[in-house]
CSV table of N, CA, C and O in Angstrom, one decimal:
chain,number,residue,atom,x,y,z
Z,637,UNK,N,0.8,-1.2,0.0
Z,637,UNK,CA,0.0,0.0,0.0
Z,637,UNK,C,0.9,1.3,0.0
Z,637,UNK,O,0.5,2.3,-0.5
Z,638,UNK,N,2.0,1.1,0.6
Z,638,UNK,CA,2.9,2.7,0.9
Z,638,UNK,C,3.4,2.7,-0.6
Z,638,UNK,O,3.2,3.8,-1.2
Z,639,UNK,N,4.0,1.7,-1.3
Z,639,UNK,CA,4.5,2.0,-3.2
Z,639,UNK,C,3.2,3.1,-3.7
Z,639,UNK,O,3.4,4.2,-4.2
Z,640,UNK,N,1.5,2.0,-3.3
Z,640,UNK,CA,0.7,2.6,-4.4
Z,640,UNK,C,0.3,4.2,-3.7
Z,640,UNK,O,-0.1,5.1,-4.4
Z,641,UNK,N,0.4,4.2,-2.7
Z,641,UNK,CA,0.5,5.6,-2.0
Z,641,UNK,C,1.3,6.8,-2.4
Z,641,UNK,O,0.9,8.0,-2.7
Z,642,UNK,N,2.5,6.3,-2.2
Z,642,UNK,CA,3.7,7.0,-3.1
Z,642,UNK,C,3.5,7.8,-4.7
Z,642,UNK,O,3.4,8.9,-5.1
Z,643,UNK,N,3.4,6.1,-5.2
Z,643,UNK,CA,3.2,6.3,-6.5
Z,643,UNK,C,1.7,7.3,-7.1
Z,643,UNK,O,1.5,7.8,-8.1
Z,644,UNK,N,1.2,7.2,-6.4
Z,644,UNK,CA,0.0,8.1,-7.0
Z,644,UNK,C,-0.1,9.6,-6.5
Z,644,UNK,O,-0.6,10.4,-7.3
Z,645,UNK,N,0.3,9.9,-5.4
Z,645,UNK,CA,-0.1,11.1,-4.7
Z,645,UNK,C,1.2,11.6,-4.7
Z,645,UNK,O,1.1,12.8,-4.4
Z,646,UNK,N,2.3,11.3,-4.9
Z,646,UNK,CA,3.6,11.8,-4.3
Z,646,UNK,C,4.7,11.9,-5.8
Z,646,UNK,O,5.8,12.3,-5.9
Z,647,UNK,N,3.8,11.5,-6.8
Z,647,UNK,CA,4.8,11.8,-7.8
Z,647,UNK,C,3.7,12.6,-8.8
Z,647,UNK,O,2.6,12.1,-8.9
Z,648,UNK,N,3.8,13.7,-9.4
Z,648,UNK,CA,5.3,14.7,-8.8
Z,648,UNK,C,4.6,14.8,-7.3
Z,648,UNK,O,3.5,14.6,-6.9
Z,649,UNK,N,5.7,15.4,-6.8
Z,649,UNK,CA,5.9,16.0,-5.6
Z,649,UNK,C,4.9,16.8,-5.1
Z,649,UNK,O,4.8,17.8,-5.8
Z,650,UNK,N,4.4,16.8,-4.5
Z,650,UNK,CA,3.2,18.0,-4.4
Z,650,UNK,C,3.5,18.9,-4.1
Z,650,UNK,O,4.6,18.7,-3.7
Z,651,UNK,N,3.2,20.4,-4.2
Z,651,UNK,CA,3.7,22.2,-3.8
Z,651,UNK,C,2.5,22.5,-2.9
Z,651,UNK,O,1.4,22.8,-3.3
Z,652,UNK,N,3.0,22.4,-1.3
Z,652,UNK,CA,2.3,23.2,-0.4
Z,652,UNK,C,2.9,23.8,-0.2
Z,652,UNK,O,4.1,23.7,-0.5
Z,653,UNK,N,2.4,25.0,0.7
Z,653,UNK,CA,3.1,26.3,1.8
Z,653,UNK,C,3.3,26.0,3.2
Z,653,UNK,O,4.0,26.8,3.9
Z,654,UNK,N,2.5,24.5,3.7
Z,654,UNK,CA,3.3,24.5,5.0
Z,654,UNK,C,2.9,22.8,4.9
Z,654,UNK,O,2.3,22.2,4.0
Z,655,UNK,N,3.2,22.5,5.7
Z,655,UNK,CA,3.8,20.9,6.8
Z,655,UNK,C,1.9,20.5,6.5
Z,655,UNK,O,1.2,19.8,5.7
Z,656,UNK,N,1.6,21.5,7.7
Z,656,UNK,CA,-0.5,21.3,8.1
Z,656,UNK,C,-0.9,21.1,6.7
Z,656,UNK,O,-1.3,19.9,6.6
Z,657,UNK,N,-1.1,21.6,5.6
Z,657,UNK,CA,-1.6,21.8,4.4
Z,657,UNK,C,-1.2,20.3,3.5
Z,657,UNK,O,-2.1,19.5,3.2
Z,658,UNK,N,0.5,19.9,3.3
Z,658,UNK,CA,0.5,18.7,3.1
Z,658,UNK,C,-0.3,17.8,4.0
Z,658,UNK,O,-1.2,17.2,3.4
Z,659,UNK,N,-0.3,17.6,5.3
Z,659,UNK,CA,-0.8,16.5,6.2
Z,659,UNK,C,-2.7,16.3,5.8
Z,659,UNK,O,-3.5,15.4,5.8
Z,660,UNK,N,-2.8,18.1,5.6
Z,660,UNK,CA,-4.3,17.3,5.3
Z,660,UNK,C,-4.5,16.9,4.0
Z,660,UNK,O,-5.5,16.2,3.9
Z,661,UNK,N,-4.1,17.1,3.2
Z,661,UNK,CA,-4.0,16.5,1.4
Z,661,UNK,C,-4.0,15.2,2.0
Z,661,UNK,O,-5.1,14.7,2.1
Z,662,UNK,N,-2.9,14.5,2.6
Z,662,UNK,CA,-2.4,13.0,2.9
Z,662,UNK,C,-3.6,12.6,3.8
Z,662,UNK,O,-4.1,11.5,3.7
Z,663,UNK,N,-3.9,13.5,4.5
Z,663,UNK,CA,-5.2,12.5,5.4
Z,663,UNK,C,-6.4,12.5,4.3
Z,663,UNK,O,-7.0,11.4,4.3
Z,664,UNK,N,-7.0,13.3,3.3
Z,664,UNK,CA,-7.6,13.5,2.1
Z,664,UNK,C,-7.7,12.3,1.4
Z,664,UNK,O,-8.7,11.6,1.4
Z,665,UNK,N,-6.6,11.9,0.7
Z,665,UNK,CA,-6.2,10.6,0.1
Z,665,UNK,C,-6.3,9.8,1.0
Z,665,UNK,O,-7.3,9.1,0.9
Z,666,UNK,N,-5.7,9.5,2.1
Z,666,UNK,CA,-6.1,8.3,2.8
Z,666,UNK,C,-7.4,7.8,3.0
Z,666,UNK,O,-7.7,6.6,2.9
Z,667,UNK,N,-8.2,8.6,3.4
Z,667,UNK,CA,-9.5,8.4,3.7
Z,667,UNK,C,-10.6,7.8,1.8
Z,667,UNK,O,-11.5,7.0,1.6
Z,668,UNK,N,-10.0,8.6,1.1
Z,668,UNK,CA,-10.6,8.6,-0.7
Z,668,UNK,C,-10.1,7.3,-0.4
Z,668,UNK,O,-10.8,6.7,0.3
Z,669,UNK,N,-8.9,6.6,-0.7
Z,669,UNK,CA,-7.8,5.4,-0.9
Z,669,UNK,C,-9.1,3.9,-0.1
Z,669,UNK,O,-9.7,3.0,-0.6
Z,670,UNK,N,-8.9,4.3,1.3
Z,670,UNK,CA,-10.0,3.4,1.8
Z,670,UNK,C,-10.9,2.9,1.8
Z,670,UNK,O,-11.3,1.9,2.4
Z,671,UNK,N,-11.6,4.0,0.5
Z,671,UNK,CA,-13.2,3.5,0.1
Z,671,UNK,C,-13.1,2.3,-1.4
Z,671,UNK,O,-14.0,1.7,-1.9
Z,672,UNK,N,-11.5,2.3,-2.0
Z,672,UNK,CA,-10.9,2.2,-3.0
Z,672,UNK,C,-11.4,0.4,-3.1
Z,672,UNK,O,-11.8,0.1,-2.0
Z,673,UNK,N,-11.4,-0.5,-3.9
Z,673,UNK,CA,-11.6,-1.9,-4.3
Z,673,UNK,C,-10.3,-2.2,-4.7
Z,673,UNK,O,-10.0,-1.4,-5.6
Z,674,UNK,N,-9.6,-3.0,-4.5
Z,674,UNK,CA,-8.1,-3.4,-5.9
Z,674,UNK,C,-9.0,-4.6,-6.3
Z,674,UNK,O,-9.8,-5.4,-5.8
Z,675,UNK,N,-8.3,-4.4,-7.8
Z,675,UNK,CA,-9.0,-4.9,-8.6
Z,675,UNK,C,-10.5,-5.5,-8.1
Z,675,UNK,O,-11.1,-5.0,-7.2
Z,676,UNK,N,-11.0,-6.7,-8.8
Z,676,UNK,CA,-12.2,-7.5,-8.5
Z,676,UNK,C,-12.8,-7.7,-6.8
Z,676,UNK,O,-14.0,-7.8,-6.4
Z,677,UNK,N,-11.3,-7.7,-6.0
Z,677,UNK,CA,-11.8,-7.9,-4.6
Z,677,UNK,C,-12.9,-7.7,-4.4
Z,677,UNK,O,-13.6,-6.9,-5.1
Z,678,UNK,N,-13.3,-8.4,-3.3
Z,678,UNK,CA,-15.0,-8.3,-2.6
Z,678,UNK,C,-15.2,-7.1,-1.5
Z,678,UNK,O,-16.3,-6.7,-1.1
Z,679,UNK,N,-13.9,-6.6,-0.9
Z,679,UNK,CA,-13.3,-5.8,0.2
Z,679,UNK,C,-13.4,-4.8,-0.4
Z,679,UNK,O,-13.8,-4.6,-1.5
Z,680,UNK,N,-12.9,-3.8,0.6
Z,680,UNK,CA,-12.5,-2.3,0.5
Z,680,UNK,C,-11.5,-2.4,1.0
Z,680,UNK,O,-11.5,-3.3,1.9
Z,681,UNK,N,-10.1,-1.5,0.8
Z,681,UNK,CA,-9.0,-1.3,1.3
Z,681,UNK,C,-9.1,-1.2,3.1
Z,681,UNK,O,-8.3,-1.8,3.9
Z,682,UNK,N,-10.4,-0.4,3.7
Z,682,UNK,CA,-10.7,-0.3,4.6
Z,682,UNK,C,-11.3,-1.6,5.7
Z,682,UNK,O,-11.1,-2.0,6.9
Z,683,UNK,N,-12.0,-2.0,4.7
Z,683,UNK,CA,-12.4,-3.4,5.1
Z,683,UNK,C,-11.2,-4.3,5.4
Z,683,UNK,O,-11.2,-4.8,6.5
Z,684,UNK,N,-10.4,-4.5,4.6
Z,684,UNK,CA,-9.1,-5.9,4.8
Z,684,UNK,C,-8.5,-4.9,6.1
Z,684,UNK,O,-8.7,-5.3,7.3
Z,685,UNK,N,-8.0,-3.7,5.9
Z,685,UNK,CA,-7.3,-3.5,7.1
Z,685,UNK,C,-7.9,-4.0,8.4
Z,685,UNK,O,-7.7,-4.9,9.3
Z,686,UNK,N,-8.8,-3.0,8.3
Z,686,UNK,CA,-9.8,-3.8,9.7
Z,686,UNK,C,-9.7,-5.6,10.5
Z,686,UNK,O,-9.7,-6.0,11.7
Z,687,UNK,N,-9.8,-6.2,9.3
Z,687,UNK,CA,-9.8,-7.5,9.4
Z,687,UNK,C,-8.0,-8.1,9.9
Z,687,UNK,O,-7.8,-9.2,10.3
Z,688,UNK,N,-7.0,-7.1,9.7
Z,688,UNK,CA,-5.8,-7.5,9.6
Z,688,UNK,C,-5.6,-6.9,11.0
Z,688,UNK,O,-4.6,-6.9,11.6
């Protein structure tokens, strides 16, 4: 999960003006990411964690 995290939100680099402004973009995506399916699964990203 931290690659596809990376790889989607983090390249390019994002341009904020402070620290707070990145952290809530990243809590933004984390929460969108959660509701997310990979591929066919029956789960949500949120669901397996839970279960893990």
């Amino acid at each position: 999960m931290i690659g596809y995290f990376r790889r989607n939100h983090f390249t390019p680099v994002p341009e904020v003006d402070s620290l707070a402004e990145l952290n809530e973009m990243v809590d933004q995506w984390d929460l969108h990411d959660g509701h997310r399916r990979i591929g066919s699964r029956p789960r949500t990203v949120d669901e397996y964690f839970a279960i893990e």
